[in-house]
PDB file of C-alpha atoms in Angstrom:
ATOM      1  CA  UNK A  16      -9.989  -1.995 -15.557  1.00 54.00           C
ATOM      2  CA  UNK A  17      -7.579  -1.574 -12.808  1.00 61.00           C
ATOM      3  CA  UNK A  18      -8.356  -1.472  -9.043  1.00 64.00           C
ATOM      4  CA  UNK A  19      -9.307   1.890  -7.242  1.00 58.00           C
ATOM      5  CA  UNK A  20      -6.390   4.344  -6.818  1.00 54.00           C
ATOM      6  CA  UNK A  21      -5.056   4.276  -3.127  1.00 53.00           C
ATOM      7  CA  UNK A  22      -3.933   7.390  -1.386  1.00 50.00           C
ATOM      8  CA  UNK A  23      -0.380   8.477  -2.376  1.00 51.00           C
ATOM      9  CA  UNK A  24       2.009   6.836   0.509  1.00 52.00           C
ATOM     10  CA  UNK A  25       4.251   9.703   1.697  1.00 49.00           C
ATOM     11  CA  UNK A  26       8.051   8.650   1.009  1.00 47.00           C
ATOM     12  CA  UNK A  27       8.710   9.392   4.752  1.00 44.00           C
ATOM     13  CA  UNK A  28       6.191   7.216   6.228  1.00 46.00           C
ATOM     14  CA  UNK A  29       8.242   4.530   7.917  1.00 47.00           C
ATOM     15  CA  UNK A  30       6.947   1.202   9.068  1.00 68.00           C
ATOM     16  CA  UNK A  31       8.037  -2.393  10.001  1.00 86.00           C
ATOM     17  CA  UNK A  32       6.254  -5.234   8.374  1.00 92.00           C
ATOM     18  CA  UNK A  33       5.724  -8.321  10.532  1.00 91.00           C
ATOM     19  CA  UNK A  34       4.837 -11.695   9.237  1.00 90.00           C
ATOM     20  CA  UNK A  35       4.752 -14.887  11.173  1.00 90.00           C
ATOM     21  CA  UNK A  36       8.497 -15.549  10.815  1.00 92.00           C
ATOM     22  CA  UNK A  37       9.760 -12.692   8.847  1.00 95.00           C
ATOM     23  CA  UNK A  38       9.915  -8.962  10.011  1.00 95.00           C
ATOM     24  CA  UNK A  39      10.931  -5.906   7.639  1.00 96.00           C
ATOM     25  CA  UNK A  40      12.375  -3.223   9.733  1.00 95.00           C
ATOM     26  CA  UNK A  41      13.177  -0.019   8.203  1.00 94.00           C
ATOM     27  CA  UNK A  42      16.804   0.329   6.834  1.00 96.00           C
ATOM     28  CA  UNK A  43      19.211   2.525   8.223  1.00 94.00           C
ATOM     29  CA  UNK A  44      22.937   3.548   7.912  1.00 94.00           C
ATOM     30  CA  UNK A  45      23.022   2.341  11.746  1.00 95.00           C
ATOM     31  CA  UNK A  46      22.590  -1.167  10.335  1.00 96.00           C
ATOM     32  CA  UNK A  47      25.682  -1.217   8.792  1.00 96.00           C
ATOM     33  CA  UNK A  48      27.947  -3.017  11.595  1.00 96.00           C
ATOM     34  CA  UNK A  49      25.504  -5.859  11.697  1.00 96.00           C
ATOM     35  CA  UNK A  50      25.345  -6.413   7.963  1.00 96.00           C
ATOM     36  CA  UNK A  51      28.953  -6.019   7.395  1.00 95.00           C
ATOM     37  CA  UNK A  52      29.497  -8.671  10.014  1.00 95.00           C
ATOM     38  CA  UNK A  53      27.228 -11.171   8.046  1.00 93.00           C
ATOM     39  CA  UNK A  54      27.889 -10.469   4.522  1.00 91.00           C
ATOM     40  CA  UNK A  55      30.710 -10.187   2.134  1.00 84.00           C
ATOM     41  CA  UNK A  56      31.015  -8.103  -1.210  1.00 81.00           C
ATOM     42  CA  UNK A  57      31.117 -11.556  -3.375  1.00 85.00           C
ATOM     43  CA  UNK A  58      27.506 -11.783  -2.407  1.00 87.00           C
ATOM     44  CA  UNK A  59      26.639  -8.989  -4.508  1.00 87.00           C
ATOM     45  CA  UNK A  60      27.977 -10.395  -7.906  1.00 86.00           C
ATOM     46  CA  UNK A  61      25.641  -9.654 -11.038  1.00 86.00           C
ATOM     47  CA  UNK A  62      23.978  -6.654  -8.838  1.00 86.00           C
ATOM     48  CA  UNK A  63      24.395  -3.183  -9.904  1.00 84.00           C
ATOM     49  CA  UNK A  64      26.061  -1.917  -6.750  1.00 88.00           C
ATOM     50  CA  UNK A  65      27.812  -3.334  -3.880  1.00 88.00           C
ATOM     51  CA  UNK A  66      29.854  -2.504  -0.875  1.00 90.00           C
ATOM     52  CA  UNK A  67      33.530  -1.540  -1.985  1.00 90.00           C
ATOM     53  CA  UNK A  68      34.908  -4.110   0.703  1.00 90.00           C
ATOM     54  CA  UNK A  69      33.875  -5.885   3.742  1.00 87.00           C
ATOM     55  CA  UNK A  70      34.265  -2.930   6.368  1.00 94.00           C
ATOM     56  CA  UNK A  71      31.624  -1.225   8.330  1.00 96.00           C
ATOM     57  CA  UNK A  72      32.480   1.771   6.469  1.00 96.00           C
ATOM     58  CA  UNK A  73      32.110   0.543   3.156  1.00 94.00           C
ATOM     59  CA  UNK A  74      28.751  -1.197   4.116  1.00 94.00           C
ATOM     60  CA  UNK A  75      27.535   2.023   5.550  1.00 96.00           C
ATOM     61  CA  UNK A  76      28.341   3.845   2.348  1.00 95.00           C
ATOM     62  CA  UNK A  77      26.373   1.492   0.308  1.00 93.00           C
ATOM     63  CA  UNK A  78      23.494   1.545   2.509  1.00 95.00           C
ATOM     64  CA  UNK A  79      23.355   5.498   1.991  1.00 96.00           C
ATOM     65  CA  UNK A  80      23.679   4.938  -1.750  1.00 94.00           C
ATOM     66  CA  UNK A  81      20.341   2.629  -1.565  1.00 94.00           C
ATOM     67  CA  UNK A  82      18.618   4.938   0.853  1.00 94.00           C
ATOM     68  CA  UNK A  83      19.189   7.999  -1.423  1.00 93.00           C
ATOM     69  CA  UNK A  84      17.386   6.167  -4.315  1.00 90.00           C
ATOM     70  CA  UNK A  85      14.383   8.527  -5.289  1.00 86.00           C
ATOM     71  CA  UNK A  86      11.112   6.900  -3.701  1.00 84.00           C
ATOM     72  CA  UNK A  87      12.732   3.813  -2.093  1.00 89.00           C
ATOM     73  CA  UNK A  88      11.351   2.144   0.951  1.00 90.00           C
ATOM     74  CA  UNK A  89      14.162  -0.168   2.129  1.00 94.00           C
ATOM     75  CA  UNK A  90      14.255  -2.856   4.779  1.00 96.00           C
ATOM     76  CA  UNK A  91      16.392  -5.240   6.827  1.00 97.00           C
ATOM     77  CA  UNK A  92      15.080  -8.711   6.510  1.00 97.00           C
ATOM     78  CA  UNK A  93      15.018 -10.021  10.100  1.00 97.00           C
ATOM     79  CA  UNK A  94      13.904 -13.580  11.134  1.00 96.00           C
ATOM     80  CA  UNK A  95      12.302 -14.601  14.239  1.00 94.00           C
ATOM     81  CA  UNK A  96      12.731 -15.408  17.038  1.00 92.00           C
ATOM     82  CA  UNK A  97      16.053 -13.478  17.503  1.00 93.00           C
ATOM     83  CA  UNK A  98      15.373 -11.040  14.964  1.00 94.00           C
ATOM     84  CA  UNK A  99      18.748 -11.674  13.047  1.00 94.00           C
ATOM     85  CA  UNK A 100      19.353  -9.977  10.134  1.00 96.00           C
ATOM     86  CA  UNK A 101      18.960 -12.405   6.884  1.00 97.00           C
ATOM     87  CA  UNK A 102      19.316  -9.738   4.238  1.00 96.00           C
ATOM     88  CA  UNK A 103      17.805  -6.472   2.736  1.00 97.00           C
ATOM     89  CA  UNK A 104      14.939  -5.805   0.487  1.00 97.00           C
ATOM     90  CA  UNK A 105      13.076  -2.643  -0.752  1.00 94.00           C
ATOM     91  CA  UNK A 106      10.110  -1.223  -2.977  1.00 92.00           C
ATOM     92  CA  UNK A 107      10.677   1.676  -5.105  1.00 88.00           C
ATOM     93  CA  UNK A 108       8.585   4.036  -7.172  1.00 75.00           C
ATOM     94  CA  UNK A 109       5.828   3.797  -4.653  1.00 62.00           C
ATOM     95  CA  UNK A 110       3.663   6.177  -6.769  1.00 61.00           C
ATOM     96  CA  UNK A 111       0.343   5.249  -7.083  1.00 55.00           C
ATOM     97  CA  UNK A 112      -0.252   7.875  -9.988  1.00 65.00           C
ATOM     98  CA  UNK A 113       2.395   5.933 -11.863  1.00 69.00           C
ATOM     99  CA  UNK A 114       0.332   2.698 -11.308  1.00 76.00           C
ATOM    100  CA  UNK A 115       3.516   0.586 -10.783  1.00 86.00           C
ATOM    101  CA  UNK A 116       6.253  -0.400  -8.222  1.00 91.00           C
ATOM    102  CA  UNK A 117       9.324  -2.185  -8.264  1.00 94.00           C
ATOM    103  CA  UNK A 118      10.909  -4.838  -5.755  1.00 96.00           C
ATOM    104  CA  UNK A 119      14.703  -3.605  -5.416  1.00 93.00           C
ATOM    105  CA  UNK A 120      18.047  -4.255  -3.792  1.00 92.00           C
ATOM    106  CA  UNK A 121      16.938  -7.821  -2.545  1.00 95.00           C
ATOM    107  CA  UNK A 122      19.798  -9.684  -1.204  1.00 93.00           C
ATOM    108  CA  UNK A 123      19.413 -12.809   1.081  1.00 93.00           C
ATOM    109  CA  UNK A 124      22.441 -14.415   2.846  1.00 94.00           C
ATOM    110  CA  UNK A 125      23.219 -17.800   1.677  1.00 91.00           C
ATOM    111  CA  UNK A 126      21.859 -19.615   4.795  1.00 93.00           C
ATOM    112  CA  UNK A 127      18.425 -18.098   4.452  1.00 94.00           C
ATOM    113  CA  UNK A 128      18.290 -18.869   0.700  1.00 90.00           C
ATOM    114  CA  UNK A 129      15.935 -21.927  -0.146  1.00 87.00           C
ATOM    115  CA  UNK A 130      13.749 -21.367   3.000  1.00 88.00           C
ATOM    116  CA  UNK A 131      10.605 -19.745   3.583  1.00 90.00           C
ATOM    117  CA  UNK A 132      12.301 -16.431   4.119  1.00 95.00           C
ATOM    118  CA  UNK A 133      12.225 -15.048   0.472  1.00 95.00           C
ATOM    119  CA  UNK A 134       8.657 -16.161  -0.184  1.00 94.00           C
ATOM    120  CA  UNK A 135       7.370 -14.524   3.189  1.00 95.00           C
ATOM    121  CA  UNK A 136       9.311 -11.281   2.450  1.00 97.00           C
ATOM    122  CA  UNK A 137       7.752 -11.341  -0.998  1.00 96.00           C
ATOM    123  CA  UNK A 138       4.243 -11.722   0.770  1.00 95.00           C
ATOM    124  CA  UNK A 139       4.801  -8.698   2.833  1.00 94.00           C
ATOM    125  CA  UNK A 140       6.098  -6.334   0.192  1.00 95.00           C
ATOM    126  CA  UNK A 141       3.075  -7.315  -2.270  1.00 95.00           C
ATOM    127  CA  UNK A 142       0.613  -7.056   0.347  1.00 90.00           C
ATOM    128  CA  UNK A 143       1.506  -3.342   0.778  1.00 89.00           C
ATOM    129  CA  UNK A 144       1.698  -2.684  -3.335  1.00 89.00           C
ATOM    130  CA  UNK A 145      -1.467  -4.481  -3.949  1.00 91.00           C
ATOM    131  CA  UNK A 146      -3.655  -4.561  -0.890  1.00 89.00           C
ATOM    132  CA  UNK A 147      -2.636  -1.212   0.713  1.00 87.00           C
ATOM    133  CA  UNK A 148      -1.619   0.826  -2.460  1.00 84.00           C
ATOM    134  CA  UNK A 149      -3.852  -1.108  -4.676  1.00 87.00           C
ATOM    135  CA  UNK A 150      -1.471  -1.030  -7.520  1.00 89.00           C
ATOM    136  CA  UNK A 151      -2.234  -2.801 -10.776  1.00 91.00           C
ATOM    137  CA  UNK A 152       1.431  -3.999 -11.242  1.00 93.00           C
ATOM    138  CA  UNK A 153       4.572  -4.662  -9.516  1.00 96.00           C
ATOM    139  CA  UNK A 154       7.895  -5.423 -11.357  1.00 95.00           C
ATOM    140  CA  UNK A 155      11.202  -6.948 -10.440  1.00 96.00           C
ATOM    141  CA  UNK A 156      14.496  -6.137 -12.485  1.00 93.00           C
ATOM    142  CA  UNK A 157      17.470  -8.735 -12.397  1.00 93.00           C
ATOM    143  CA  UNK A 158      20.668  -9.243 -14.429  1.00 93.00           C
ATOM    144  CA  UNK A 159      20.141 -11.941 -16.952  1.00 94.00           C
ATOM    145  CA  UNK A 160      23.236 -13.614 -15.271  1.00 92.00           C
ATOM    146  CA  UNK A 161      22.143 -13.574 -11.773  1.00 91.00           C
ATOM    147  CA  UNK A 162      21.139 -17.382 -11.650  1.00 92.00           C
ATOM    148  CA  UNK A 163      19.984 -17.000  -7.817  1.00 90.00           C
ATOM    149  CA  UNK A 164      17.763 -14.164  -8.353  1.00 92.00           C
ATOM    150  CA  UNK A 165      16.123 -15.519 -11.712  1.00 94.00           C
ATOM    151  CA  UNK A 166      15.851 -19.123  -9.736  1.00 93.00           C
ATOM    152  CA  UNK A 167      13.639 -17.829  -6.898  1.00 92.00           C
ATOM    153  CA  UNK A 168      11.291 -15.451  -8.963  1.00 93.00           C
ATOM    154  CA  UNK A 169      10.812 -18.475 -11.480  1.00 94.00           C
ATOM    155  CA  UNK A 170      10.450 -21.048  -8.628  1.00 91.00           C
ATOM    156  CA  UNK A 171       7.621 -18.788  -7.351  1.00 90.00           C
ATOM    157  CA  UNK A 172       5.762 -18.805 -10.722  1.00 92.00           C
ATOM    158  CA  UNK A 173       6.350 -14.991 -11.191  1.00 94.00           C
ATOM    159  CA  UNK A 174       6.095 -14.122 -15.161  1.00 94.00           C
ATOM    160  CA  UNK A 175       8.824 -13.005 -17.264  1.00 96.00           C
ATOM    161  CA  UNK A 176       7.745  -9.787 -19.118  1.00 95.00           C
ATOM    162  CA  UNK A 177      10.875  -8.844 -21.078  1.00 95.00           C
ATOM    163  CA  UNK A 178      14.346  -9.621 -21.790  1.00 95.00           C
ATOM    164  CA  UNK A 179      16.358  -6.491 -22.271  1.00 94.00           C
ATOM    165  CA  UNK A 180      19.832  -6.589 -23.683  1.00 92.00           C
ATOM    166  CA  UNK A 181      22.387  -4.144 -22.262  1.00 92.00           C
ATOM    167  CA  UNK A 182      19.885  -2.258 -20.357  1.00 90.00           C
ATOM    168  CA  UNK A 183      21.572  -1.734 -17.040  1.00 91.00           C
ATOM    169  CA  UNK A 184      25.100  -0.475 -16.261  1.00 91.00           C
ATOM    170  CA  UNK A 185      26.628  -1.421 -13.068  1.00 87.00           C
ATOM    171  CA  UNK A 186      28.698   0.814 -10.848  1.00 84.00           C
ATOM    172  CA  UNK A 187      32.207  -0.316 -12.065  1.00 84.00           C
ATOM    173  CA  UNK A 188      30.813   0.277 -15.809  1.00 84.00           C
ATOM    174  CA  UNK A 189      29.753  -3.349 -16.718  1.00 89.00           C
ATOM    175  CA  UNK A 190      26.872  -3.544 -18.846  1.00 93.00           C
ATOM    176  CA  UNK A 191      24.109  -6.083 -17.997  1.00 91.00           C
ATOM    177  CA  UNK A 192      21.412  -7.779 -19.831  1.00 94.00           C
ATOM    178  CA  UNK A 193      18.119  -7.541 -17.830  1.00 94.00           C
ATOM    179  CA  UNK A 194      15.166  -9.782 -17.204  1.00 96.00           C
ATOM    180  CA  UNK A 195      11.983  -8.084 -16.239  1.00 96.00           C
ATOM    181  CA  UNK A 196       9.524 -10.167 -14.246  1.00 97.00           C
ATOM    182  CA  UNK A 197       5.939  -8.622 -13.550  1.00 96.00           C
ATOM    183  CA  UNK A 198       2.901  -9.271 -11.566  1.00 96.00           C
ATOM    184  CA  UNK A 199      -0.593  -7.975 -12.126  1.00 96.00           C
ATOM    185  CA  UNK A 200      -3.270  -7.275  -9.606  1.00 94.00           C
ATOM    186  CA  UNK A 201      -5.291 -10.114 -11.095  1.00 96.00           C
ATOM    187  CA  UNK A 202      -2.560 -12.431 -10.755  1.00 96.00           C
ATOM    188  CA  UNK A 203      -1.715 -11.632  -7.092  1.00 95.00           C
ATOM    189  CA  UNK A 204      -4.367 -13.756  -5.348  1.00 93.00           C
ATOM    190  CA  UNK A 205      -3.079 -16.952  -7.035  1.00 94.00           C
ATOM    191  CA  UNK A 206       0.580 -15.975  -6.247  1.00 94.00           C
ATOM    192  CA  UNK A 207      -0.477 -15.346  -2.730  1.00 93.00           C
ATOM    193  CA  UNK A 208      -1.490 -18.977  -2.381  1.00 91.00           C
ATOM    194  CA  UNK A 209       1.608 -20.162  -3.902  1.00 91.00           C
ATOM    195  CA  UNK A 210       3.816 -18.024  -1.642  1.00 92.00           C
ATOM    196  CA  UNK A 211       1.865 -19.151   1.461  1.00 91.00           C
ATOM    197  CA  UNK A 212       2.276 -22.591   0.383  1.00 90.00           C
ATOM    198  CA  UNK A 213       6.073 -21.965  -0.328  1.00 88.00           C
ATOM    199  CA  UNK A 214       6.225 -20.731   3.653  1.00 87.00           C
ATOM    200  CA  UNK A 215       4.393 -23.484   4.922  1.00 84.00           C
ATOM    201  CA  UNK A 216       1.802 -21.103   6.192  1.00 79.00           C
ATOM    202  CA  UNK A 217      -2.030 -21.818   6.145  1.00 79.00           C
ATOM    203  CA  UNK A 218      -4.212 -18.713   5.183  1.00 76.00           C
ATOM    204  CA  UNK A 219      -5.470 -18.782   8.548  1.00 66.00           C
ATOM    205  CA  UNK A 220      -2.515 -17.854  10.565  1.00 65.00           C
ATOM    206  CA  UNK A 221      -1.271 -15.491   8.108  1.00 72.00           C
ATOM    207  CA  UNK A 222      -2.155 -12.078   9.710  1.00 68.00           C
ATOM    208  CA  UNK A 223       0.688  -9.694   8.574  1.00 68.00           C
ATOM    209  CA  UNK A 224       0.498  -6.220  10.013  1.00 62.00           C
ATOM    210  CA  UNK A 225       1.946  -2.551   9.759  1.00 53.00           C
ATOM    211  CA  UNK A 226       2.803  -1.920  13.329  1.00 46.00           C
ATOM    212  CA  UNK A 227       5.354  -0.550  16.030  1.00 37.00           C
ATOM    213  CA  UNK A 228       8.750  -2.721  15.385  1.00 35.00           C
ATOM    214  CA  UNK A 229       8.911  -5.190  18.547  1.00 34.00           C
TER     215      UNK A 229
END
């Protein structure tokens, strides 16, 4: 039997998620200039969508496509103390009646990969899904060829649920094989411990909050 159903989370309810090192600030097209100065289109290899080029205008158009995705809550990943932008991430299909959510559009800049930024980002997102919305499952979908994404999830011990040949079509028409990862609410406590260890954070200091962005 799954956890008790939480109230529906309105799609226009915006909130930053603040951890110890990572803050997830609500993404907007106004973030285009900062992100365009930090990433380049080659980082989006094996993803389904990407900016057309490295300009602010192309980045803004890409962010608008992300934000138009039905049911998405997208965030800029920022790192303390200076709140530098480290990438983007999001949750989609936040519909408790459907009993599932998906972590989507995650992209970290290379200098933040292999650090505690990714596990703390997952901690913040999964806390919303499991502890606030009390969903029974969360999934990730990634291209089978995306070694960086698969490596990060495998390192955390997130189980593979399925391999789906030719399951997704990218913006340029390229067909991708897809690997689906999933986490059940019964598996969340154990993963939470692993995520805290990966971040180097003892449970006593982990007090994430949904609050005004500061």
